[in-house]
PDB file of N, CA and C in Angstrom:
ATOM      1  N   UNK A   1     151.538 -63.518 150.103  1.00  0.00           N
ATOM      2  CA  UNK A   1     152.276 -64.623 150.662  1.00  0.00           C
ATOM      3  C   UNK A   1     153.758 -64.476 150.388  1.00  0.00           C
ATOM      4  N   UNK A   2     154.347 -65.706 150.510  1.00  0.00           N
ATOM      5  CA  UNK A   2     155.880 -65.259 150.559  1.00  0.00           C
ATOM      6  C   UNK A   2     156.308 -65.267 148.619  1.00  0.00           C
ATOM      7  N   UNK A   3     155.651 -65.415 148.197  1.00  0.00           N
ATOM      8  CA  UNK A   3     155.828 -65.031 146.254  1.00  0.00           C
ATOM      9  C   UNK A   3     156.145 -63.596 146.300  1.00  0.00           C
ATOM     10  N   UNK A   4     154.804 -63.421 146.963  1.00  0.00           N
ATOM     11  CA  UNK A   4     154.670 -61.392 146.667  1.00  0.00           C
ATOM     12  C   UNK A   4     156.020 -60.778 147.530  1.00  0.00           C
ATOM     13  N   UNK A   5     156.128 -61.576 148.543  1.00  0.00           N
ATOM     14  CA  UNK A   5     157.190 -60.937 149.730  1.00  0.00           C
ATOM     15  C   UNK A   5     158.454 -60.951 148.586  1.00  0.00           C
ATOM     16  N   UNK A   6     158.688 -62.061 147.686  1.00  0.00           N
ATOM     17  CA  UNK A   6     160.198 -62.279 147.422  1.00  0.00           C
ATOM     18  C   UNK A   6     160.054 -61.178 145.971  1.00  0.00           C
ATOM     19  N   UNK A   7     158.785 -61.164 145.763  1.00  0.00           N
ATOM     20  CA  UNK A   7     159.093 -60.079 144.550  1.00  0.00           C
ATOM     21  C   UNK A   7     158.897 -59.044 144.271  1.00  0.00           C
ATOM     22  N   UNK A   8     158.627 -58.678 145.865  1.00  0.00           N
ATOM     23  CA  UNK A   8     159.011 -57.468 146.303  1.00  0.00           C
ATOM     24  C   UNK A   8     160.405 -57.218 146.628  1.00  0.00           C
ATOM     25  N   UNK A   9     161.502 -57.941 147.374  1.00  0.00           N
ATOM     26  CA  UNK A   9     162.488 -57.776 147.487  1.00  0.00           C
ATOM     27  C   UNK A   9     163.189 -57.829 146.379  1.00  0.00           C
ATOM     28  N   UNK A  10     163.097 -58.806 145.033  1.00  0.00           N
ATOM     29  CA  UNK A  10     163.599 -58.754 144.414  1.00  0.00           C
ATOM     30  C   UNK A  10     163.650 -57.410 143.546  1.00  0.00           C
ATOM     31  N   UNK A  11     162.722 -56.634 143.720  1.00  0.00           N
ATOM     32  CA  UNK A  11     162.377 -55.363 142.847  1.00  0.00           C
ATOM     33  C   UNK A  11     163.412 -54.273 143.274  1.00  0.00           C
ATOM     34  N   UNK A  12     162.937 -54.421 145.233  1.00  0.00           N
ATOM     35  CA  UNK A  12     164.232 -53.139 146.001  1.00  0.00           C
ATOM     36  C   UNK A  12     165.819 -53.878 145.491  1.00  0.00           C
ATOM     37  N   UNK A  13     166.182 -54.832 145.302  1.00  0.00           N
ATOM     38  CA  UNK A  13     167.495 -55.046 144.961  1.00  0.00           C
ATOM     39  C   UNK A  13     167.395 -54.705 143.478  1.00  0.00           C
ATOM     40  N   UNK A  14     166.845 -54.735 142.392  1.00  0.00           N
ATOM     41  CA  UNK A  14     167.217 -54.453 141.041  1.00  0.00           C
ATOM     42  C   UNK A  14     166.941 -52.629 141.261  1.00  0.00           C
ATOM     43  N   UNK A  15     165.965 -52.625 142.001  1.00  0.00           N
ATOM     44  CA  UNK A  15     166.092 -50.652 141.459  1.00  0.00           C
ATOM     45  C   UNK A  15     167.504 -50.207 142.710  1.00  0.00           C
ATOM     46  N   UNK A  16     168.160 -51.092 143.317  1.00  0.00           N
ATOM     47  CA  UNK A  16     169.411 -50.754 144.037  1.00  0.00           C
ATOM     48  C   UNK A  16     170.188 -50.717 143.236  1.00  0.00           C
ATOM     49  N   UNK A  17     170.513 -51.948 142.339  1.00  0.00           N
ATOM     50  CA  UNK A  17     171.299 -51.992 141.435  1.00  0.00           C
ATOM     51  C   UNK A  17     171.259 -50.825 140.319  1.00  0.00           C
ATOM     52  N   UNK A  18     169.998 -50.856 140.011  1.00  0.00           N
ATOM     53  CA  UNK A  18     169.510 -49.450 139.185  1.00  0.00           C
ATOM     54  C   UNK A  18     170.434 -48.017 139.874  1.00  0.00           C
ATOM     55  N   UNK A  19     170.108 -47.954 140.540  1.00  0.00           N
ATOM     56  CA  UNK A  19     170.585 -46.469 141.342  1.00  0.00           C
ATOM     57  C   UNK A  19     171.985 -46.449 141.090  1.00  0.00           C
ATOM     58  N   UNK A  20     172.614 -47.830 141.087  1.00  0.00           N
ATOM     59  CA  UNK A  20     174.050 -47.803 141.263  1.00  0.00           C
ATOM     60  C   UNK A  20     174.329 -47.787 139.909  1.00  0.00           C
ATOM     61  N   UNK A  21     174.193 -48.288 138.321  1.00  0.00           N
ATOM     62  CA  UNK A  21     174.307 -48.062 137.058  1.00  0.00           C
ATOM     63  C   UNK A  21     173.777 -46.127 136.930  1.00  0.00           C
ATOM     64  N   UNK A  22     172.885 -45.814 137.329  1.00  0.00           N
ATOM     65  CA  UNK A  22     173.265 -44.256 137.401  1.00  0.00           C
ATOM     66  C   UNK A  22     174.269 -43.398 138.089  1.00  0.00           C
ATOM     67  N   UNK A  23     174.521 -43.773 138.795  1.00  0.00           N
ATOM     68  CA  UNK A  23     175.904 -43.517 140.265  1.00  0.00           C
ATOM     69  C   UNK A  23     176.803 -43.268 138.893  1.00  0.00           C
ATOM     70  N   UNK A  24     177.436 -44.859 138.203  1.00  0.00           N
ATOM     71  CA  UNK A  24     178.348 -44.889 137.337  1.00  0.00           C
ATOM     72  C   UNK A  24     178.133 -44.129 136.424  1.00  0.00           C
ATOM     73  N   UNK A  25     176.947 -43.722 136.045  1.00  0.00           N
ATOM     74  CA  UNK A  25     176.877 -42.958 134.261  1.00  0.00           C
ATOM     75  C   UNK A  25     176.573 -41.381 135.002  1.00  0.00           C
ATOM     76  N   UNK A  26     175.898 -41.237 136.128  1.00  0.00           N
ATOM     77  CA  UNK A  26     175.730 -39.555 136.275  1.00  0.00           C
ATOM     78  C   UNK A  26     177.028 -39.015 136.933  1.00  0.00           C
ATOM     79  N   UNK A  27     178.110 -39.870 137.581  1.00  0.00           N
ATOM     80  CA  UNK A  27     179.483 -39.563 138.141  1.00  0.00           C
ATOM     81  C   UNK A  27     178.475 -38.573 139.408  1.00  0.00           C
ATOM     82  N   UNK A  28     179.039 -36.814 139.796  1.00  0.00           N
ATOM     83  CA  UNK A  28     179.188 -36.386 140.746  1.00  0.00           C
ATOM     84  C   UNK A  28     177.519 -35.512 140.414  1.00  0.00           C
ATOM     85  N   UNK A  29     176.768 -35.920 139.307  1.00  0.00           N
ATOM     86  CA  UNK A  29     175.655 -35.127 139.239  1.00  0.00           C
ATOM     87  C   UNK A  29     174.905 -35.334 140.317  1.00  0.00           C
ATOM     88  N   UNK A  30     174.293 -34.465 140.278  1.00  0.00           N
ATOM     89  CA  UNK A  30     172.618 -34.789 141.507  1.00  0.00           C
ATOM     90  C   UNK A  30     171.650 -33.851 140.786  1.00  0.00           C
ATOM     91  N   UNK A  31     170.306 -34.685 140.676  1.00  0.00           N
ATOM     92  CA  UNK A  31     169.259 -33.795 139.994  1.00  0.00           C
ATOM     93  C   UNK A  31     169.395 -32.399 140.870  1.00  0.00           C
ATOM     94  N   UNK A  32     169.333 -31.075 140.285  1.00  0.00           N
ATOM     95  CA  UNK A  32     168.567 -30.198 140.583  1.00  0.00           C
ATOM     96  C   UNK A  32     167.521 -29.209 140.938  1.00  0.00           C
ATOM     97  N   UNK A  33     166.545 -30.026 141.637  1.00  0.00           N
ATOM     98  CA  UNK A  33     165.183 -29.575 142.120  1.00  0.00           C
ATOM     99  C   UNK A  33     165.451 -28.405 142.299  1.00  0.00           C
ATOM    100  N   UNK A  34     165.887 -27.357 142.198  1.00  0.00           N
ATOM    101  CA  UNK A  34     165.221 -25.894 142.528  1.00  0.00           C
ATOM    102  C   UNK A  34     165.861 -25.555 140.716  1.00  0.00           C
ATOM    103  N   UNK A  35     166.468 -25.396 140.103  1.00  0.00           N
ATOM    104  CA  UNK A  35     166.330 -25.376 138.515  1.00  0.00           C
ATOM    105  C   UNK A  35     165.255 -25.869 138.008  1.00  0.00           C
ATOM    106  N   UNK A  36     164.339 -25.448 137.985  1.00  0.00           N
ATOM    107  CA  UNK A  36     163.238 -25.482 136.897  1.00  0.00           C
ATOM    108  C   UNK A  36     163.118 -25.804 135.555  1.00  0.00           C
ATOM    109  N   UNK A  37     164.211 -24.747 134.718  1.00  0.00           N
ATOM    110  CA  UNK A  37     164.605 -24.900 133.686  1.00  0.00           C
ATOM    111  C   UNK A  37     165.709 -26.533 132.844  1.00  0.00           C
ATOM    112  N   UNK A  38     166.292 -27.303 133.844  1.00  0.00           N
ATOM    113  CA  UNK A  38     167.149 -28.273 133.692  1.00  0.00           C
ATOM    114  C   UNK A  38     166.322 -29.575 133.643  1.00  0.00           C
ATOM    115  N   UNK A  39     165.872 -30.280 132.341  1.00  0.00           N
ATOM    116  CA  UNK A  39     165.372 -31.743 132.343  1.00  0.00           C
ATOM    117  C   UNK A  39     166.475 -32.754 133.556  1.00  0.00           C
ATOM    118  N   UNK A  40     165.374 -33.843 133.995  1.00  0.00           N
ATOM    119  CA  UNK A  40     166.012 -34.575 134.749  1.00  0.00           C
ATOM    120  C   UNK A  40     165.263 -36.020 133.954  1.00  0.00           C
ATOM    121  N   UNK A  41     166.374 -36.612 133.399  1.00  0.00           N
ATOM    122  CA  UNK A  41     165.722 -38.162 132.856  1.00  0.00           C
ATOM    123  C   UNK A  41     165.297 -39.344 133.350  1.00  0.00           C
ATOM    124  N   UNK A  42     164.765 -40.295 132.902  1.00  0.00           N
ATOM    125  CA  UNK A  42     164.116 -41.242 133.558  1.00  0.00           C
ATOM    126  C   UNK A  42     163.818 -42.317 132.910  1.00  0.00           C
ATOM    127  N   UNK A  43     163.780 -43.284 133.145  1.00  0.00           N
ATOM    128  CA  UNK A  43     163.400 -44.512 132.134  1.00  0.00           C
ATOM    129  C   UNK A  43     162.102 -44.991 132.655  1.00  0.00           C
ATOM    130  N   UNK A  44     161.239 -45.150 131.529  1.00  0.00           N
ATOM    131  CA  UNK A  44     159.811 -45.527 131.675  1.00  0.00           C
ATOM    132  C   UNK A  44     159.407 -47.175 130.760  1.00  0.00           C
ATOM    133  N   UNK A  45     158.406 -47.369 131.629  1.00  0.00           N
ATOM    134  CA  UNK A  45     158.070 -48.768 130.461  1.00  0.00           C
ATOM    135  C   UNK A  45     156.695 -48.137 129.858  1.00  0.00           C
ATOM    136  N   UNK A  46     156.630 -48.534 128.478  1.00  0.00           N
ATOM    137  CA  UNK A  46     155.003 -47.712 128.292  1.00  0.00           C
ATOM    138  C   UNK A  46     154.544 -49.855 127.646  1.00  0.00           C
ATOM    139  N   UNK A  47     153.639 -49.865 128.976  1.00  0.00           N
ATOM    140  CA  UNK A  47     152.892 -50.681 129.119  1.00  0.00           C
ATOM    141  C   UNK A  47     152.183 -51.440 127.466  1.00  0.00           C
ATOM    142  N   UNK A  48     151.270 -50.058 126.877  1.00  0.00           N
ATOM    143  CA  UNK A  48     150.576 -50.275 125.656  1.00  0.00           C
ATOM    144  C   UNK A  48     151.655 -51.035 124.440  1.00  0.00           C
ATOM    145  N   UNK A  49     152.610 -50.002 124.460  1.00  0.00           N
ATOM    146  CA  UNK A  49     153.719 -50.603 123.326  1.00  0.00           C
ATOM    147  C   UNK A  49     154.681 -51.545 123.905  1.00  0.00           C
ATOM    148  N   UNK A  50     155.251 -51.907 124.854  1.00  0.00           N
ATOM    149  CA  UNK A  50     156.028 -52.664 125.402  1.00  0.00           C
ATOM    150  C   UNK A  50     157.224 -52.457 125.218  1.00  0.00           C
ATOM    151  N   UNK A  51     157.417 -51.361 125.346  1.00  0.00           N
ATOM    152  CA  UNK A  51     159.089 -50.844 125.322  1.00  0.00           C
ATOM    153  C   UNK A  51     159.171 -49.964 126.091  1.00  0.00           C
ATOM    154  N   UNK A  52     160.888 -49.534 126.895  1.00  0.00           N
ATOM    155  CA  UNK A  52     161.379 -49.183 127.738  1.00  0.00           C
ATOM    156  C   UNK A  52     161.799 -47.688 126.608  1.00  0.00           C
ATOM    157  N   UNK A  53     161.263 -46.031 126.911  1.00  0.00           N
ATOM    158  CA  UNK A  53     161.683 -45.278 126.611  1.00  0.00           C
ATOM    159  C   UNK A  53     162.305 -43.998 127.532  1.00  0.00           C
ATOM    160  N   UNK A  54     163.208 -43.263 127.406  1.00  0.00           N
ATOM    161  CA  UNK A  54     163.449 -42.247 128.321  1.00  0.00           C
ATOM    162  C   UNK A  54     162.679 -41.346 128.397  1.00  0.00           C
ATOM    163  N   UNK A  55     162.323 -40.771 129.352  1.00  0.00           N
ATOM    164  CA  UNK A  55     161.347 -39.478 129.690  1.00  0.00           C
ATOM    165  C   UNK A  55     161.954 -38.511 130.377  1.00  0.00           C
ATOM    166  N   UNK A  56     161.502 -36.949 130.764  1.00  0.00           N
ATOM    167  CA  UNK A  56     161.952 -36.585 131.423  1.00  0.00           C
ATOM    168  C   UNK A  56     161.156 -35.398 132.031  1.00  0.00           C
ATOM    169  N   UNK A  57     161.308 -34.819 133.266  1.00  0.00           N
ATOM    170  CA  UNK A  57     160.926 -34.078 134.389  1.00  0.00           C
ATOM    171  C   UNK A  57     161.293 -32.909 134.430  1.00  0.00           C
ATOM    172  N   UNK A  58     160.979 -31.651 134.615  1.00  0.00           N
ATOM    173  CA  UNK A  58     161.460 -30.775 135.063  1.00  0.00           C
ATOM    174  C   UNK A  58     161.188 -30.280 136.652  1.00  0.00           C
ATOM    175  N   UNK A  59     160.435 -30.659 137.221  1.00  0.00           N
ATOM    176  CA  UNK A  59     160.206 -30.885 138.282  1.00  0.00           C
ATOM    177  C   UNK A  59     160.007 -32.180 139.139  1.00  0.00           C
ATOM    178  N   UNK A  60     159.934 -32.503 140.590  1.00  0.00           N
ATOM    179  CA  UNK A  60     159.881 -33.368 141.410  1.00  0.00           C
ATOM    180  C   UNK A  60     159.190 -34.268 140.699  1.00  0.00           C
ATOM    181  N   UNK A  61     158.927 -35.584 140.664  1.00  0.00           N
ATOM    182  CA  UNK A  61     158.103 -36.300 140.795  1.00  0.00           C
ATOM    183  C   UNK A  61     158.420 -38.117 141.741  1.00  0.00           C
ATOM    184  N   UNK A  62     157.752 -38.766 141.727  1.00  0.00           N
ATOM    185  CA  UNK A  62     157.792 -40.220 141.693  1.00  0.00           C
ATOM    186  C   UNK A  62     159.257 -41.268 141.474  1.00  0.00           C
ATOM    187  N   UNK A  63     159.539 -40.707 140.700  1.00  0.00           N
ATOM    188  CA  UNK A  63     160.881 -41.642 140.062  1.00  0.00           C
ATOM    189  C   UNK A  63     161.726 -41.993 141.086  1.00  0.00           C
ATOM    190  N   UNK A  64     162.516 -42.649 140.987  1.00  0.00           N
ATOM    191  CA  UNK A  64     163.661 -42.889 142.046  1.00  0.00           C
ATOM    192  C   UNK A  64     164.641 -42.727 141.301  1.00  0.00           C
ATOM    193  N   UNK A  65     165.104 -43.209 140.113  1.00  0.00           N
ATOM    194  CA  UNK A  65     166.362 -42.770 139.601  1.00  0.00           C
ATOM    195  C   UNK A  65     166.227 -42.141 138.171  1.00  0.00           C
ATOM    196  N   UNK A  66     167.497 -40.992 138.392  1.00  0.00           N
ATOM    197  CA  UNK A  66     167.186 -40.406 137.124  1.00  0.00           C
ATOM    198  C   UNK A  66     168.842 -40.171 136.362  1.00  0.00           C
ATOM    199  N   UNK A  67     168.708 -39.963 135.412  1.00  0.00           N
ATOM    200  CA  UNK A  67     169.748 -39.053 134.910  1.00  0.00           C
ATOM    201  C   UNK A  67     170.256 -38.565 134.239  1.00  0.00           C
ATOM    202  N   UNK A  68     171.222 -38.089 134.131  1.00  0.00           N
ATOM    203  CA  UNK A  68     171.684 -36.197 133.782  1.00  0.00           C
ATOM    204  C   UNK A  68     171.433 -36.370 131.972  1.00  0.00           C
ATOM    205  N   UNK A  69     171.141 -37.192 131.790  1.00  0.00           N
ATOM    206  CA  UNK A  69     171.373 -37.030 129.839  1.00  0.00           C
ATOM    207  C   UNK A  69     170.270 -38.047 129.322  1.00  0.00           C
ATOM    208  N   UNK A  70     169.783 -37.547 128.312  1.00  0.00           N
ATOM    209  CA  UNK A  70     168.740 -38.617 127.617  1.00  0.00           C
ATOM    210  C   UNK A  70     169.961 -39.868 127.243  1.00  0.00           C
ATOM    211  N   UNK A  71     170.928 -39.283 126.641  1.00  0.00           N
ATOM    212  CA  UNK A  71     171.953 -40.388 126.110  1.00  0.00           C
ATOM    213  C   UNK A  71     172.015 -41.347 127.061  1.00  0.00           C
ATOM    214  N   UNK A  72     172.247 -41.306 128.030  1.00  0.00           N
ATOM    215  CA  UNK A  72     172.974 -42.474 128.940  1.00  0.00           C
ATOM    216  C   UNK A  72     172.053 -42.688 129.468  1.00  0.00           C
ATOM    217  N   UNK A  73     170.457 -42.500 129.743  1.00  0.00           N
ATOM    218  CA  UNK A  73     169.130 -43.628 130.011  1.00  0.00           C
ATOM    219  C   UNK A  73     168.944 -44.163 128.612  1.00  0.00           C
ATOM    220  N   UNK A  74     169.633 -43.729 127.316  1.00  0.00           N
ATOM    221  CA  UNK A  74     169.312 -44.965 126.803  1.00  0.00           C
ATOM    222  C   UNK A  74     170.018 -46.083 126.697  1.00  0.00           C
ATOM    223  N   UNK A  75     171.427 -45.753 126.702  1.00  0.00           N
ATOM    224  CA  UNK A  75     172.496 -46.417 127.126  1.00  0.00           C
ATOM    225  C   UNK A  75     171.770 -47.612 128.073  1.00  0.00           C
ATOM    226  N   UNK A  76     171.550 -47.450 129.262  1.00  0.00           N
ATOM    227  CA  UNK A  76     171.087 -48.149 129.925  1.00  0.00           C
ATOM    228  C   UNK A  76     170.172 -49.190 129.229  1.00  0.00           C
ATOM    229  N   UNK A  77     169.070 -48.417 128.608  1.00  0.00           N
ATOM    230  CA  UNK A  77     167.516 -48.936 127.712  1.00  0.00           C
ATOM    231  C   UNK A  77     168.231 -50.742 126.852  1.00  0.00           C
ATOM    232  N   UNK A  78     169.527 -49.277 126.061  1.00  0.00           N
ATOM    233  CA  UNK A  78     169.721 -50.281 124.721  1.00  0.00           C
ATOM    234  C   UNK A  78     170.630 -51.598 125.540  1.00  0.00           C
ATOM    235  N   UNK A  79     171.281 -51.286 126.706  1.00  0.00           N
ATOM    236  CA  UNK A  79     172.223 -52.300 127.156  1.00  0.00           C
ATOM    237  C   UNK A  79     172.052 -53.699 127.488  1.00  0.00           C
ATOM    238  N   UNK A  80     172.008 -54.854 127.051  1.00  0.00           N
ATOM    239  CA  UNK A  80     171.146 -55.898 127.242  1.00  0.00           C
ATOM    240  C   UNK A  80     171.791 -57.051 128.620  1.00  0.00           C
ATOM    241  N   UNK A  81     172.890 -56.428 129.246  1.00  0.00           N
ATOM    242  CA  UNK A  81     173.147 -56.926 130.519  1.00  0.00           C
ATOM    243  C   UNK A  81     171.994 -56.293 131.613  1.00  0.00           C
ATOM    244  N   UNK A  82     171.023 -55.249 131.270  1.00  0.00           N
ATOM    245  CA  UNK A  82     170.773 -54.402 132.302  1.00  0.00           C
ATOM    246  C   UNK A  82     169.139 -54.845 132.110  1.00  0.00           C
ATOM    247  N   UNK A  83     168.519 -55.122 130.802  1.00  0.00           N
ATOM    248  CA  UNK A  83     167.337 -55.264 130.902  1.00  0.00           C
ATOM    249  C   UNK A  83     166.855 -55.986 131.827  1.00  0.00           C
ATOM    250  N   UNK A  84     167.482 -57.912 132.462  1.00  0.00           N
ATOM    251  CA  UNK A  84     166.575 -58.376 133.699  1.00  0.00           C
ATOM    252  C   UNK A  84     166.469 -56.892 134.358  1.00  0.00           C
ATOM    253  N   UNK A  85     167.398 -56.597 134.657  1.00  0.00           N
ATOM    254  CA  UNK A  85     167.692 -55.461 136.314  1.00  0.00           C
ATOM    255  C   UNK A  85     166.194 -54.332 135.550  1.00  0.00           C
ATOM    256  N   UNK A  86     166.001 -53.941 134.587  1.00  0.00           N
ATOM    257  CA  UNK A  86     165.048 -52.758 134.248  1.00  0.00           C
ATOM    258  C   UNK A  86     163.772 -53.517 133.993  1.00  0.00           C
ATOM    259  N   UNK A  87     163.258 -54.892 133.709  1.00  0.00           N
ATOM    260  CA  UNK A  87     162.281 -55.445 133.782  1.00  0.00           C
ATOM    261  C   UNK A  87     161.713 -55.997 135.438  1.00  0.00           C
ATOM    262  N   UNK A  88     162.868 -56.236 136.063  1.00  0.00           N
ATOM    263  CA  UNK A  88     162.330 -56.499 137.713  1.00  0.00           C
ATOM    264  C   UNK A  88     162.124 -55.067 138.299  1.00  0.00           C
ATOM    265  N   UNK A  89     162.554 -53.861 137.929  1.00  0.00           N
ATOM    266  CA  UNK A  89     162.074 -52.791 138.355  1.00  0.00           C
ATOM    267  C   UNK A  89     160.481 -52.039 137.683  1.00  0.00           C
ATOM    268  N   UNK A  90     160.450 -52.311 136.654  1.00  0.00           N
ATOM    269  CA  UNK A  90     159.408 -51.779 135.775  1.00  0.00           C
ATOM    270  C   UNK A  90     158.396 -52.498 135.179  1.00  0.00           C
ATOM    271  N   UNK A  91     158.208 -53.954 135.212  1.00  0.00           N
ATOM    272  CA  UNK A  91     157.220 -55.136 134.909  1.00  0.00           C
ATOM    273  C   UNK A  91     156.962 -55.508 135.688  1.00  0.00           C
ATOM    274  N   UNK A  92     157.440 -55.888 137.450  1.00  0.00           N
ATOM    275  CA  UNK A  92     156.694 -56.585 138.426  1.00  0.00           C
ATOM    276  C   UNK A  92     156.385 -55.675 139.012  1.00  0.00           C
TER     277      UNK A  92
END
């Protein structure tokens, strides 16, 4: 119904916003899919423990935003203006 409709939209606007707090912290990076060898980071929620930790990829997967340094997804993690924006992406 229109609950699910709005919190769905509300999710594509926080992982927009998301994309754009990596924009600012990765500057001119772009993951490297054909480097194999180069981690690409990611912020995860682990459900069981209830905390937001960084992960990371060396290949393609799922994620939508990533970036270039464990440091600055935690940056993000530890930043407490950003958690609504990382709980409407990763809890609903």
């Amino acid at each position: 119904g229109v609950a699910n409709s709005y919190r769905q939209i509300e999710k594509i606007l926080a992982i927009n916003q998301l994309m754009d707090i990596a924009k600012y912290y990765n500057g001119d990076w772009k993951p490297d899919w054909s480097n194999k060898n180069k981690p690409k980071f990611y912020i995860a929620f682990d459900y069981e423990s209830s905390f937001y930790e960084v992960r990371w990829k060396y290949r393609m997967s799922d994620n939508i935003v990533y970036f270039k340094s464990t440091k600055d997804a935690q940056a993000v993690i530890d930043n407490p203006n950003f958690r609504e924006i990382l709980d409407a992406v990763y809890k609903n």
